[in-house]
XYZ file of C-alpha atoms in Angstrom:
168
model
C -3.325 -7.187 -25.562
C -5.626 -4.272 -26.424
C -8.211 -3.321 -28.768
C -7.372 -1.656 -32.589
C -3.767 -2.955 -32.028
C -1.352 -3.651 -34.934
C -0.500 -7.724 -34.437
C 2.801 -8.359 -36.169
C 2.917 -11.101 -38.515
C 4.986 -13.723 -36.293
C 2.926 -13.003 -33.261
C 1.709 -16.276 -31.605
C -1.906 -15.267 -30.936
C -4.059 -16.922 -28.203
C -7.684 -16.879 -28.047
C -8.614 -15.488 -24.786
C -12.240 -14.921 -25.220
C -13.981 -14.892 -22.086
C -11.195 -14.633 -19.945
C -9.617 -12.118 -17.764
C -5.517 -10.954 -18.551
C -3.903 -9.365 -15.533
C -0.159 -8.474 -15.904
C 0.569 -10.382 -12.346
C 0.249 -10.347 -8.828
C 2.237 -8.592 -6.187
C 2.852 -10.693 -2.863
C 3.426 -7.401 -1.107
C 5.037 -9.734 2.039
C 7.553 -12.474 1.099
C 9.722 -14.721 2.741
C 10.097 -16.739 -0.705
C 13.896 -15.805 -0.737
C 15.054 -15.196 2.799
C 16.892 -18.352 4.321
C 15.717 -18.837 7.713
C 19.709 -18.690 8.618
C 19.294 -14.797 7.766
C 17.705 -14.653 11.593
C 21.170 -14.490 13.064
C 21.587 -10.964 10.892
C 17.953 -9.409 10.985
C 17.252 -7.292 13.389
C 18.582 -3.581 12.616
C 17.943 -0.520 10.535
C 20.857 -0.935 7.660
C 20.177 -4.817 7.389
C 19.316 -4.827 3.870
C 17.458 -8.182 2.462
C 19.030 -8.374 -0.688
C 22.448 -9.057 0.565
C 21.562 -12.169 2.639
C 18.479 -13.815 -0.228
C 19.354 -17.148 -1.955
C 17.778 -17.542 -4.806
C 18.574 -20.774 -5.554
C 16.928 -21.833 -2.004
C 13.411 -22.137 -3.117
C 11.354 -22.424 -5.943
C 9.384 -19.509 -6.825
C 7.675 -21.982 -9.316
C 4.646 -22.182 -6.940
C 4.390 -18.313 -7.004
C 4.971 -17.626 -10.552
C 2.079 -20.534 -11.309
C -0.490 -18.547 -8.770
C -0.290 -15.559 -10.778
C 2.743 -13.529 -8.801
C 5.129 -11.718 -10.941
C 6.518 -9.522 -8.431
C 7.408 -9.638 -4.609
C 8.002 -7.990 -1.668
C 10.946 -9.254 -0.039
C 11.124 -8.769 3.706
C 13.562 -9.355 6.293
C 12.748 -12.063 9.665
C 11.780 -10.321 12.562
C 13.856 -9.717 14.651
C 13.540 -6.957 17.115
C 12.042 -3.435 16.656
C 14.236 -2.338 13.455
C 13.931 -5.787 11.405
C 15.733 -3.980 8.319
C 15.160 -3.066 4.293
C 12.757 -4.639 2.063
C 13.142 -4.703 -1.623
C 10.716 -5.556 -4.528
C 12.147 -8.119 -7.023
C 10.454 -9.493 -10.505
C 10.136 -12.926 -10.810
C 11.896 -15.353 -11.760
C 14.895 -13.337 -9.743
C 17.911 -15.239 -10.236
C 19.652 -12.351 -10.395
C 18.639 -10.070 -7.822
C 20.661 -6.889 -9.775
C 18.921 -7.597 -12.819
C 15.310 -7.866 -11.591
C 15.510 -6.200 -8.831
C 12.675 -3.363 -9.228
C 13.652 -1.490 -5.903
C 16.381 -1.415 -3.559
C 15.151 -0.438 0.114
C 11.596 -0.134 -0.830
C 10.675 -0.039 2.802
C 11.592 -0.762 6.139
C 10.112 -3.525 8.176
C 9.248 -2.658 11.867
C 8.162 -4.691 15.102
C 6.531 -3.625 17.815
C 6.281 -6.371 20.712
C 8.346 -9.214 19.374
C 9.571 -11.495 22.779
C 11.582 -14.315 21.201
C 7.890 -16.268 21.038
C 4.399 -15.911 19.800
C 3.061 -13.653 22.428
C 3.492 -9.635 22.128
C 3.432 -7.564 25.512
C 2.687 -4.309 26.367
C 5.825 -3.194 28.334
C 8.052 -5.269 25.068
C 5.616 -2.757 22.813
C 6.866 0.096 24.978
C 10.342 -0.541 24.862
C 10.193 -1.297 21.137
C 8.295 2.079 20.601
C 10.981 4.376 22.568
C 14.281 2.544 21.220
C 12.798 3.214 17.750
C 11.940 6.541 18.196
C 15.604 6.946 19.281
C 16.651 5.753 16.186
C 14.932 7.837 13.874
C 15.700 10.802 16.129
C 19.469 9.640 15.631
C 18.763 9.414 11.689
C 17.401 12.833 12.204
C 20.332 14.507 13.842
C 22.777 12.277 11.776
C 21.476 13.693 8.796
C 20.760 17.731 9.686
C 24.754 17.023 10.794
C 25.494 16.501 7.134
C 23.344 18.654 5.917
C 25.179 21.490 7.896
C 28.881 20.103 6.825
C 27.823 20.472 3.648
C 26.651 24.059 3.746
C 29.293 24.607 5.718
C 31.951 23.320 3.391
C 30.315 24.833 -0.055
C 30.622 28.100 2.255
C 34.278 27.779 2.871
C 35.083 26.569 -1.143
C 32.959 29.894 -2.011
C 35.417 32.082 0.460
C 38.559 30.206 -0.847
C 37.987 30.514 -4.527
C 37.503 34.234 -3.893
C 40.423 34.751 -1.424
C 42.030 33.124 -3.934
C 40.838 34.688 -7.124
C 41.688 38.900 -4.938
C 45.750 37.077 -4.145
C 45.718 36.420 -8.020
C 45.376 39.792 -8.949
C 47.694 42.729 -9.024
């Protein structure tokens, strides 16, 4: 598709005159893969979607005849943290092979109560424990971060402790 291109000599050409070529749709927030067993798993920061998807569960035929050639895949909600999202190419049989991004994202919820209605103190609630948690991730990873400065220190001091007993 393009103007002043080079069209091989096996190419199967289609007339498209006076229609519009897209390269696909993105449904940018699917359930199409997630089983609605996955509830009993959703519902915290590390859940990752692509470990609990079947797909062999549905038919993404509807999808890929509407145009979408690439989806969002989100977790159920289930409480504040509802876990990782990933973005897979259709037809994903194989979630390795067309899977365009691990963890894309993560899906939050502010307000979920087990029903249809949201409330204000549930929002609350939701909104503190989830700042805990990314405070947590916070601290969790400046404690690494320190180890590992820390540690390249100490293998910096040994090699040349090591290097002045070495010599005469």
């Amino acid at each position: 598709v393009g103007k002043d291109i080079e069209v091989p000599a096996d190419a199967t050409l289609i007339d498209a005159t006076g229609r519009v070529i897209i390269p696909g749709l993105v449904d940018a927030g699917s359930y199409l893969f997630v089983p609605y067993s996955d509830a009993a798993t959703s519902g915290s920061a590390e859940h990752d979607v692509l470990d609990a998807i079947d797909t062999f569960g549905r038919n993404e035929a509807d999808a890929l005849a509407a145009g979408v050639t690439a989806v969002l895949i989100r977790p159920l909600s289930r409480g504040p943290l509802c876990g990782l999202e990933a973005v897979l190419h259709l037809p994903s049989r194989d979630t390795q092979r067309f899977s365009m991004k691990r963890q894309a994202a993560i899906k939050m919820s502010m307000g979920f109560s087990g029903g249809d209605t949201s409330t204000a103190p549930q929002r609350q609630a939701d909104f503190r424990s989830t700042r805990q948690a990314f405070d947590g991730a916070k601290q969790y990873k400046e404690t690494w971060d320190k180890y590992r400065k820390d540690l390249g220190d100490y293998q910096a001091k040994k090699k040349q402790w090591d290097e002045q007993k070495q010599k005469p």
